[in-house]
Short mmCIF file of C-alpha atoms in Angstrom, two decimals:
data_model
loop_
_atom_site.label_atom_id
_atom_site.label_comp_id
_atom_site.label_asym_id
_atom_site.label_seq_id
_atom_site.Cartn_x
_atom_site.Cartn_y
_atom_site.Cartn_z
CA UNK A 1 54.56 16.08 -52.04
CA UNK A 2 51.99 18.83 -52.91
CA UNK A 3 51.75 21.01 -56.36
CA UNK A 4 50.70 24.56 -56.69
CA UNK A 5 46.63 24.53 -57.36
CA UNK A 6 45.78 25.89 -60.40
CA UNK A 7 43.92 28.41 -59.84
CA UNK A 8 39.75 28.75 -61.51
CA UNK A 9 39.61 32.18 -59.62
CA UNK A 10 42.33 33.40 -62.08
CA UNK A 11 43.49 36.15 -65.01
CA UNK A 12 42.36 33.49 -69.23
CA UNK A 13 44.21 31.22 -69.51
CA UNK A 14 46.27 32.69 -73.11
CA UNK A 15 44.84 36.15 -74.51
CA UNK A 16 42.06 37.55 -74.06
CA UNK A 17 39.63 36.97 -76.33
CA UNK A 18 38.84 41.67 -77.14
CA UNK A 19 34.81 42.77 -77.26
CA UNK A 20 33.63 41.90 -80.08
CA UNK A 21 35.09 38.35 -80.28
CA UNK A 22 33.86 37.71 -77.00
CA UNK A 23 30.45 39.06 -78.70
CA UNK A 24 30.94 36.66 -81.20
CA UNK A 25 30.76 33.44 -78.52
CA UNK A 26 28.49 34.75 -77.40
CA UNK A 27 25.92 35.03 -80.62
CA UNK A 28 27.05 31.39 -81.95
CA UNK A 29 26.84 30.01 -78.59
CA UNK A 30 23.20 30.99 -78.60
CA UNK A 31 22.40 30.63 -81.34
CA UNK A 32 23.37 27.17 -80.90
CA UNK A 33 20.81 26.36 -77.96
CA UNK A 34 18.15 28.02 -79.07
CA UNK A 35 16.25 24.74 -79.97
CA UNK A 36 15.59 23.16 -76.78
CA UNK A 37 13.25 26.30 -75.72
CA UNK A 38 12.01 26.95 -78.83
CA UNK A 39 11.21 22.76 -79.66
CA UNK A 40 8.19 22.33 -77.42
CA UNK A 41 5.93 25.46 -80.31
CA UNK A 42 6.74 23.83 -83.27
CA UNK A 43 7.37 20.18 -82.87
CA UNK A 44 3.56 20.62 -81.56
CA UNK A 45 3.08 22.81 -84.20
CA UNK A 46 4.37 19.96 -86.57
CA UNK A 47 1.78 17.20 -84.53
CA UNK A 48 -1.39 19.55 -85.75
CA UNK A 49 -0.69 19.17 -89.13
CA UNK A 50 0.30 15.96 -88.72
CA UNK A 51 3.02 15.93 -89.75
CA UNK A 52 4.02 14.10 -86.11
CA UNK A 53 2.36 11.77 -84.38
CA UNK A 54 2.42 12.41 -80.39
CA UNK A 55 5.04 9.73 -80.06
CA UNK A 56 7.43 10.99 -81.99
CA UNK A 57 7.13 14.91 -80.66
CA UNK A 58 9.01 13.48 -77.66
CA UNK A 59 11.07 11.19 -79.56
CA UNK A 60 12.54 14.10 -81.86
CA UNK A 61 13.25 15.92 -79.29
CA UNK A 62 14.95 13.18 -77.64
CA UNK A 63 16.83 12.99 -80.42
CA UNK A 64 17.37 16.52 -80.54
CA UNK A 65 19.16 16.65 -77.19
CA UNK A 66 21.08 13.18 -76.92
CA UNK A 67 22.85 14.76 -80.29
CA UNK A 68 23.76 18.62 -78.92
CA UNK A 69 25.53 16.66 -76.32
CA UNK A 70 27.30 14.24 -78.79
CA UNK A 71 27.76 17.16 -80.78
CA UNK A 72 29.27 19.38 -77.09
CA UNK A 73 30.99 16.56 -76.40
CA UNK A 74 32.64 15.05 -79.60
CA UNK A 75 31.67 16.51 -82.90
CA UNK A 76 33.37 19.62 -81.34
CA UNK A 77 36.68 18.72 -80.86
CA UNK A 78 36.93 17.51 -83.83
CA UNK A 79 37.67 21.07 -84.98
CA UNK A 80 40.80 21.72 -82.32
CA UNK A 81 41.28 25.42 -80.48
CA UNK A 82 43.01 26.18 -83.43
CA UNK A 83 39.83 25.97 -86.19
CA UNK A 84 36.53 28.27 -84.68
CA UNK A 85 36.33 30.05 -86.87
CA UNK A 86 35.51 27.19 -89.80
CA UNK A 87 33.94 24.69 -86.31
CA UNK A 88 31.05 28.46 -86.28
CA UNK A 89 30.56 28.85 -89.58
CA UNK A 90 30.41 25.35 -91.23
CA UNK A 91 28.12 24.52 -87.93
CA UNK A 92 25.96 27.38 -88.45
CA UNK A 93 25.27 26.75 -92.36
CA UNK A 94 24.42 23.32 -91.46
CA UNK A 95 22.76 23.89 -88.60
CA UNK A 96 20.44 26.10 -91.16
CA UNK A 97 20.07 23.94 -93.53
CA UNK A 98 18.26 21.22 -91.45
CA UNK A 99 16.01 24.24 -90.33
CA UNK A 100 15.57 24.56 -93.85
CA UNK A 101 14.95 21.23 -94.60
CA UNK A 102 13.07 20.43 -91.23
CA UNK A 103 10.01 21.77 -93.47
CA UNK A 104 9.94 20.07 -95.85
CA UNK A 105 9.70 16.62 -93.58
CA UNK A 106 7.72 14.60 -91.72
CA UNK A 107 7.07 11.46 -89.44
CA UNK A 108 10.45 9.12 -89.04
CA UNK A 109 12.00 11.31 -91.84
CA UNK A 110 11.80 14.66 -89.84
CA UNK A 111 13.47 13.13 -86.27
CA UNK A 112 15.84 11.65 -88.51
CA UNK A 113 16.63 15.88 -89.46
CA UNK A 114 15.94 17.07 -86.04
CA UNK A 115 18.90 14.65 -84.58
CA UNK A 116 21.50 15.54 -87.21
CA UNK A 117 20.69 18.91 -86.53
CA UNK A 118 21.78 18.62 -83.00
CA UNK A 119 25.55 17.57 -83.95
CA UNK A 120 25.87 21.06 -85.58
CA UNK A 121 24.60 22.61 -82.99
CA UNK A 122 25.58 20.91 -80.41
CA UNK A 123 29.61 22.09 -81.01
CA UNK A 124 28.35 25.63 -81.47
CA UNK A 125 27.75 25.72 -77.49
CA UNK A 126 31.38 23.88 -77.92
CA UNK A 127 32.58 26.58 -79.01
CA UNK A 128 31.19 29.62 -76.29
CA UNK A 129 31.55 26.86 -73.49
CA UNK A 130 35.28 26.26 -74.72
CA UNK A 131 35.71 30.59 -74.29
CA UNK A 132 33.90 30.51 -70.95
CA UNK A 133 36.63 27.25 -69.41
CA UNK A 134 39.62 29.58 -70.38
CA UNK A 135 38.17 32.72 -68.01
CA UNK A 136 38.60 34.50 -64.95
CA UNK A 137 34.99 33.79 -62.15
CA UNK A 138 34.10 31.01 -65.05
CA UNK A 139 30.86 30.37 -62.93
CA UNK A 140 29.82 33.82 -63.64
CA UNK A 141 29.79 33.55 -67.17
CA UNK A 142 28.31 30.45 -66.82
CA UNK A 143 25.93 32.62 -65.53
CA UNK A 144 25.79 35.01 -67.63
CA UNK A 145 24.88 32.53 -70.50
CA UNK A 146 22.57 30.77 -69.38
CA UNK A 147 19.93 34.03 -68.41
CA UNK A 148 20.42 35.29 -71.48
CA UNK A 149 20.22 31.94 -73.10
CA UNK A 150 16.56 31.26 -70.80
CA UNK A 151 15.47 35.51 -72.01
CA UNK A 152 16.78 34.93 -76.22
CA UNK A 153 14.28 31.20 -76.05
CA UNK A 154 11.75 33.11 -74.02
CA UNK A 155 11.91 36.15 -76.71
CA UNK A 156 11.99 34.13 -79.80
CA UNK A 157 9.47 31.38 -78.33
CA UNK A 158 6.87 34.38 -78.14
CA UNK A 159 8.67 36.08 -81.44
CA UNK A 160 7.33 33.51 -82.95
CA UNK A 161 4.32 32.37 -81.06
CA UNK A 162 2.36 35.07 -81.99
CA UNK A 163 3.78 36.50 -84.97
CA UNK A 164 5.08 33.19 -87.59
CA UNK A 165 2.99 30.09 -86.54
CA UNK A 166 -0.35 32.08 -87.35
CA UNK A 167 0.13 32.44 -90.87
CA UNK A 168 3.07 30.08 -91.77
CA UNK A 169 2.79 27.43 -89.36
CA UNK A 170 5.57 25.77 -87.89
CA UNK A 171 7.09 25.82 -90.56
CA UNK A 172 7.60 29.68 -90.76
CA UNK A 173 8.95 29.10 -87.59
CA UNK A 174 11.98 26.83 -88.60
CA UNK A 175 12.58 29.19 -91.13
CA UNK A 176 13.52 31.55 -88.73
CA UNK A 177 15.51 28.73 -86.72
CA UNK A 178 17.68 28.36 -90.17
CA UNK A 179 17.34 32.92 -90.66
CA UNK A 180 18.91 33.97 -87.77
CA UNK A 181 21.73 30.37 -87.83
CA UNK A 182 22.66 32.47 -90.90
CA UNK A 183 23.67 34.85 -88.86
CA UNK A 184 25.54 32.99 -86.57
CA UNK A 185 27.51 31.80 -88.75
CA UNK A 186 27.88 35.67 -90.57
CA UNK A 187 29.13 36.57 -87.00
CA UNK A 188 31.56 32.95 -85.94
CA UNK A 189 33.69 35.31 -88.93
CA UNK A 190 34.55 37.20 -85.62
CA UNK A 191 35.24 34.73 -83.52
CA UNK A 192 38.49 34.40 -82.45
CA UNK A 193 40.09 32.32 -83.89
CA UNK A 194 42.36 29.81 -81.76
CA UNK A 195 41.85 28.87 -77.83
CA UNK A 196 45.58 28.66 -75.66
CA UNK A 197 45.95 24.76 -75.64
CA UNK A 198 44.66 23.73 -71.77
CA UNK A 199 46.99 21.89 -69.44
CA UNK A 200 46.76 17.94 -69.63
CA UNK A 201 45.09 16.88 -66.59
CA UNK A 202 48.87 14.80 -65.60
CA UNK A 203 46.34 11.49 -64.17
CA UNK A 204 45.20 11.11 -67.58
CA UNK A 205 47.78 12.80 -70.36
CA UNK A 206 46.24 12.03 -73.46
CA UNK A 207 43.58 14.88 -74.08
CA UNK A 208 40.79 13.97 -71.61
CA UNK A 209 39.48 15.14 -68.88
CA UNK A 210 41.68 12.78 -65.31
CA UNK A 211 39.23 9.77 -63.55
CA UNK A 212 37.42 12.77 -60.91
CA UNK A 213 37.41 14.63 -64.01
CA UNK A 214 35.07 12.37 -64.98
CA UNK A 215 32.95 11.62 -61.51
CA UNK A 216 31.47 14.81 -61.79
CA UNK A 217 30.95 14.65 -65.60
CA UNK A 218 28.62 12.28 -63.83
CA UNK A 219 27.64 14.85 -61.23
CA UNK A 220 26.81 16.61 -63.92
CA UNK A 221 24.61 14.65 -65.99
CA UNK A 222 22.51 13.59 -63.43
CA UNK A 223 22.00 16.90 -62.05
CA UNK A 224 19.95 17.52 -65.28
CA UNK A 225 18.32 13.96 -65.62
CA UNK A 226 16.41 14.54 -62.43
CA UNK A 227 15.80 18.40 -62.90
CA UNK A 228 13.73 17.30 -66.56
CA UNK A 229 12.87 13.18 -65.30
CA UNK A 230 10.07 15.97 -62.89
CA UNK A 231 9.58 18.96 -64.94
CA UNK A 232 8.14 17.59 -67.75
CA UNK A 233 5.85 15.93 -65.68
CA UNK A 234 4.35 19.43 -64.44
CA UNK A 235 1.83 18.95 -67.05
CA UNK A 236 -0.16 15.26 -65.65
CA UNK A 237 1.19 16.34 -61.78
CA UNK A 238 -0.03 19.72 -61.92
CA UNK A 239 -4.07 17.32 -63.76
CA UNK A 240 -2.87 14.68 -61.48
CA UNK A 241 -4.13 17.54 -58.46
CA UNK A 242 -6.96 18.96 -59.71
CA UNK A 243 -5.69 22.38 -60.82
CA UNK A 244 -7.95 23.91 -63.25
CA UNK A 245 -6.41 23.90 -67.43
CA UNK A 246 -4.82 26.93 -66.05
CA UNK A 247 -2.48 26.08 -63.79
CA UNK A 248 0.66 24.55 -65.23
CA UNK A 249 0.84 27.19 -68.50
CA UNK A 250 0.82 29.68 -65.27
CA UNK A 251 3.86 26.90 -63.39
CA UNK A 252 5.83 26.96 -66.38
CA UNK A 253 5.50 30.85 -66.80
CA UNK A 254 6.41 31.48 -63.55
CA UNK A 255 9.22 29.07 -63.12
CA UNK A 256 10.03 30.75 -66.14
CA UNK A 257 11.15 33.80 -64.40
CA UNK A 258 12.14 32.36 -61.89
CA UNK A 259 14.66 30.86 -63.63
CA UNK A 260 16.10 33.76 -65.01
CA UNK A 261 16.16 35.20 -61.55
CA UNK A 262 17.83 32.53 -60.55
CA UNK A 263 20.66 33.11 -63.05
CA UNK A 264 21.15 36.62 -62.12
CA UNK A 265 21.49 36.31 -59.05
CA UNK A 266 24.06 33.41 -58.93
CA UNK A 267 25.86 35.35 -61.93
CA UNK A 268 25.80 38.50 -59.10
CA UNK A 269 26.89 36.68 -56.54
CA UNK A 270 29.52 34.10 -58.60
CA UNK A 271 33.14 34.19 -57.09
CA UNK A 272 31.64 34.93 -53.57
CA UNK A 273 29.93 32.00 -52.49
CA UNK A 274 31.20 28.34 -52.79
CA UNK A 275 30.15 25.74 -55.64
CA UNK A 276 29.93 23.48 -53.00
CA UNK A 277 27.76 24.51 -50.61
CA UNK A 278 26.08 25.90 -53.15
CA UNK A 279 25.04 22.96 -55.41
CA UNK A 280 24.14 21.04 -52.06
CA UNK A 281 21.70 23.88 -50.39
CA UNK A 282 20.27 24.83 -54.47
CA UNK A 283 19.81 20.28 -54.24
CA UNK A 284 18.18 20.29 -51.18
CA UNK A 285 16.40 23.04 -52.27
CA UNK A 286 15.30 21.50 -55.02
CA UNK A 287 14.64 17.82 -53.18
CA UNK A 288 12.17 19.27 -50.71
CA UNK A 289 10.40 21.49 -53.80
CA UNK A 290 9.68 17.65 -55.13
CA UNK A 291 8.15 16.45 -52.50
CA UNK A 292 6.51 18.76 -52.32
CA UNK A 293 5.35 18.01 -56.39
CA UNK A 294 4.44 14.95 -55.44
CA UNK A 295 2.36 15.36 -52.38
CA UNK A 296 -0.59 16.95 -54.83
CA UNK A 297 -0.14 20.35 -53.28
CA UNK A 298 -3.06 22.91 -53.86
CA UNK A 299 -2.67 24.87 -56.47
CA UNK A 300 -1.47 27.94 -55.04
CA UNK A 301 0.75 25.86 -53.49
CA UNK A 302 2.11 24.79 -56.79
CA UNK A 303 2.72 27.54 -58.58
CA UNK A 304 4.66 28.41 -55.50
CA UNK A 305 7.39 25.20 -55.27
CA UNK A 306 6.83 25.84 -59.38
CA UNK A 307 8.59 28.95 -58.92
CA UNK A 308 11.03 27.66 -55.84
CA UNK A 309 12.04 24.96 -58.22
CA UNK A 310 13.44 26.99 -61.55
CA UNK A 311 15.13 29.64 -59.01
CA UNK A 312 17.37 26.67 -57.43
CA UNK A 313 17.46 24.78 -61.15
CA UNK A 314 18.98 28.12 -62.84
CA UNK A 315 19.95 29.24 -59.69
CA UNK A 316 23.42 26.47 -59.41
CA UNK A 317 24.02 25.40 -63.08
CA UNK A 318 26.60 28.14 -63.31
CA UNK A 319 28.42 25.87 -60.67
CA UNK A 320 28.39 22.57 -61.39
CA UNK A 321 30.92 24.60 -63.53
CA UNK A 322 33.74 25.19 -61.15
CA UNK A 323 32.71 21.67 -60.50
CA UNK A 324 33.86 20.16 -62.71
CA UNK A 325 37.30 23.36 -61.67
CA UNK A 326 38.07 21.75 -59.04
CA UNK A 327 38.40 17.77 -59.83
CA UNK A 328 39.55 18.31 -63.35
CA UNK A 329 42.31 21.75 -62.91
CA UNK A 330 43.08 20.77 -66.35
CA UNK A 331 39.16 22.18 -67.79
CA UNK A 332 39.12 19.61 -69.31
CA UNK A 333 35.25 18.23 -68.42
CA UNK A 334 34.21 21.90 -67.62
CA UNK A 335 34.60 21.63 -71.46
CA UNK A 336 33.35 18.40 -71.90
CA UNK A 337 30.28 19.88 -69.19
CA UNK A 338 27.31 21.42 -71.65
CA UNK A 339 27.40 17.64 -73.34
CA UNK A 340 26.99 15.79 -70.30
CA UNK A 341 24.39 18.29 -69.29
CA UNK A 342 22.46 18.03 -72.56
CA UNK A 343 23.19 14.37 -72.19
CA UNK A 344 20.93 14.36 -68.98
CA UNK A 345 18.25 16.32 -70.06
CA UNK A 346 17.80 13.78 -72.62
CA UNK A 347 18.72 10.42 -70.40
CA UNK A 348 15.87 12.03 -67.11
CA UNK A 349 13.02 11.95 -69.50
CA UNK A 350 13.72 9.06 -71.15
CA UNK A 351 14.09 6.81 -67.20
CA UNK A 352 10.86 8.85 -65.50
CA UNK A 353 8.58 7.82 -69.53
CA UNK A 354 9.76 3.67 -68.21
CA UNK A 355 8.30 4.99 -64.75
CA UNK A 356 4.96 6.41 -65.00
CA UNK A 357 1.38 5.51 -65.65
CA UNK A 358 -1.96 7.28 -67.86
CA UNK A 359 -2.63 7.56 -64.06
CA UNK A 360 0.04 8.52 -62.22
CA UNK A 361 2.83 10.72 -63.60
CA UNK A 362 4.18 10.82 -59.35
CA UNK A 363 6.95 7.93 -60.55
CA UNK A 364 8.53 10.11 -62.51
CA UNK A 365 8.83 12.73 -59.34
CA UNK A 366 10.22 10.06 -56.74
CA UNK A 367 12.35 9.11 -59.59
CA UNK A 368 13.74 13.17 -59.92
CA UNK A 369 14.57 12.72 -56.21
CA UNK A 370 16.49 10.32 -56.07
CA UNK A 371 18.42 11.06 -58.60
CA UNK A 372 19.59 14.91 -57.03
CA UNK A 373 20.34 11.92 -53.94
CA UNK A 374 22.60 10.86 -56.16
CA UNK A 375 24.25 13.87 -57.62
CA UNK A 376 24.74 15.51 -53.73
CA UNK A 377 26.82 12.33 -53.18
CA UNK A 378 28.87 13.14 -56.25
CA UNK A 379 29.50 15.81 -54.83
CA UNK A 380 29.81 15.29 -51.77
CA UNK A 381 32.62 12.63 -52.59
CA UNK A 382 34.53 15.04 -54.53
CA UNK A 383 34.91 17.25 -52.62
CA UNK A 384 35.86 16.34 -49.33
CA UNK A 385 38.87 14.18 -51.39
CA UNK A 386 39.95 16.88 -53.32
CA UNK A 387 43.39 17.50 -53.35
CA UNK A 388 45.09 20.29 -50.86
CA UNK A 389 47.18 22.38 -52.60
CA UNK A 390 49.40 24.67 -51.49
CA UNK A 391 50.97 27.72 -52.56
#
């Protein structure tokens, strides 16, 4: 018995949003994901001011990332498909209030506030994900979102670092975030009133992803976990290799530029490349880059592989969306993709923290390689066992 294949590359699911609505959804989603880029700067400033310990920096960052994943997977869907403006405005205002509350907090209380802030931020990310999964060529929209997200984070970090942190301290940075979040709440009045319902999965009609969809989400989680497990230790890895102190900061800059290029290339080539081969080749290249890093190469080679790693990171990420759609054509798994990604971003560094020592951080890289291999096994298994549809 055959069935008609739902196409991830056809028309919009439901009425296409207007240009103003698309821009509004984008701004809400971009502001919702600002903290992962800005957080290290601001939390580091809190530690310098004596309001966080070094350990609490990691705890606060991980707590917010995990909470963002929960917000994207659980809090956002609680609003449903017909209360989008309430979700955008309400979550924007709540996030702004929590950003302002952060300026009054220290220690564990600050960690708690940042964890709470992750919930509305995740719901704001869920809002843009809902539009992306209903769009034609969702991988192109995902690539566009990731590329603009990276550029916006870079711009906000540069602006806060140059003009805010010096005269106003890290509290000034959180005030800037609050202002941007209020702007997202205002813009949220222009998002669509509702999204068209997604189809029910034939093997799970209760509104959740199908079993294959959950497996695809495991691949998404493992992908981000392997990236962050290794990348979080780039600075100590460079130090262990005996590089000059400027090498690590240069590696971050090179990687960030390469990430923008990778996202742009993925956006331009969306629909022309197989998601399976794009992901497979990218993960294999990333494994190669990790193996070079683990060998403690020269500074020049370290910078080169850092750029390569950043490129394949953002190049591969948009193709996680069609992976989830092929596994679960109802697109419900794709809708939960950002939640799985954010949970992976938190899980990778957490797992790596258990295997590194003060003298040797290379076990984090080996952990990254293991998780990358698991990612490859999952995506290959899903692709090779996919149902064969006929028109």
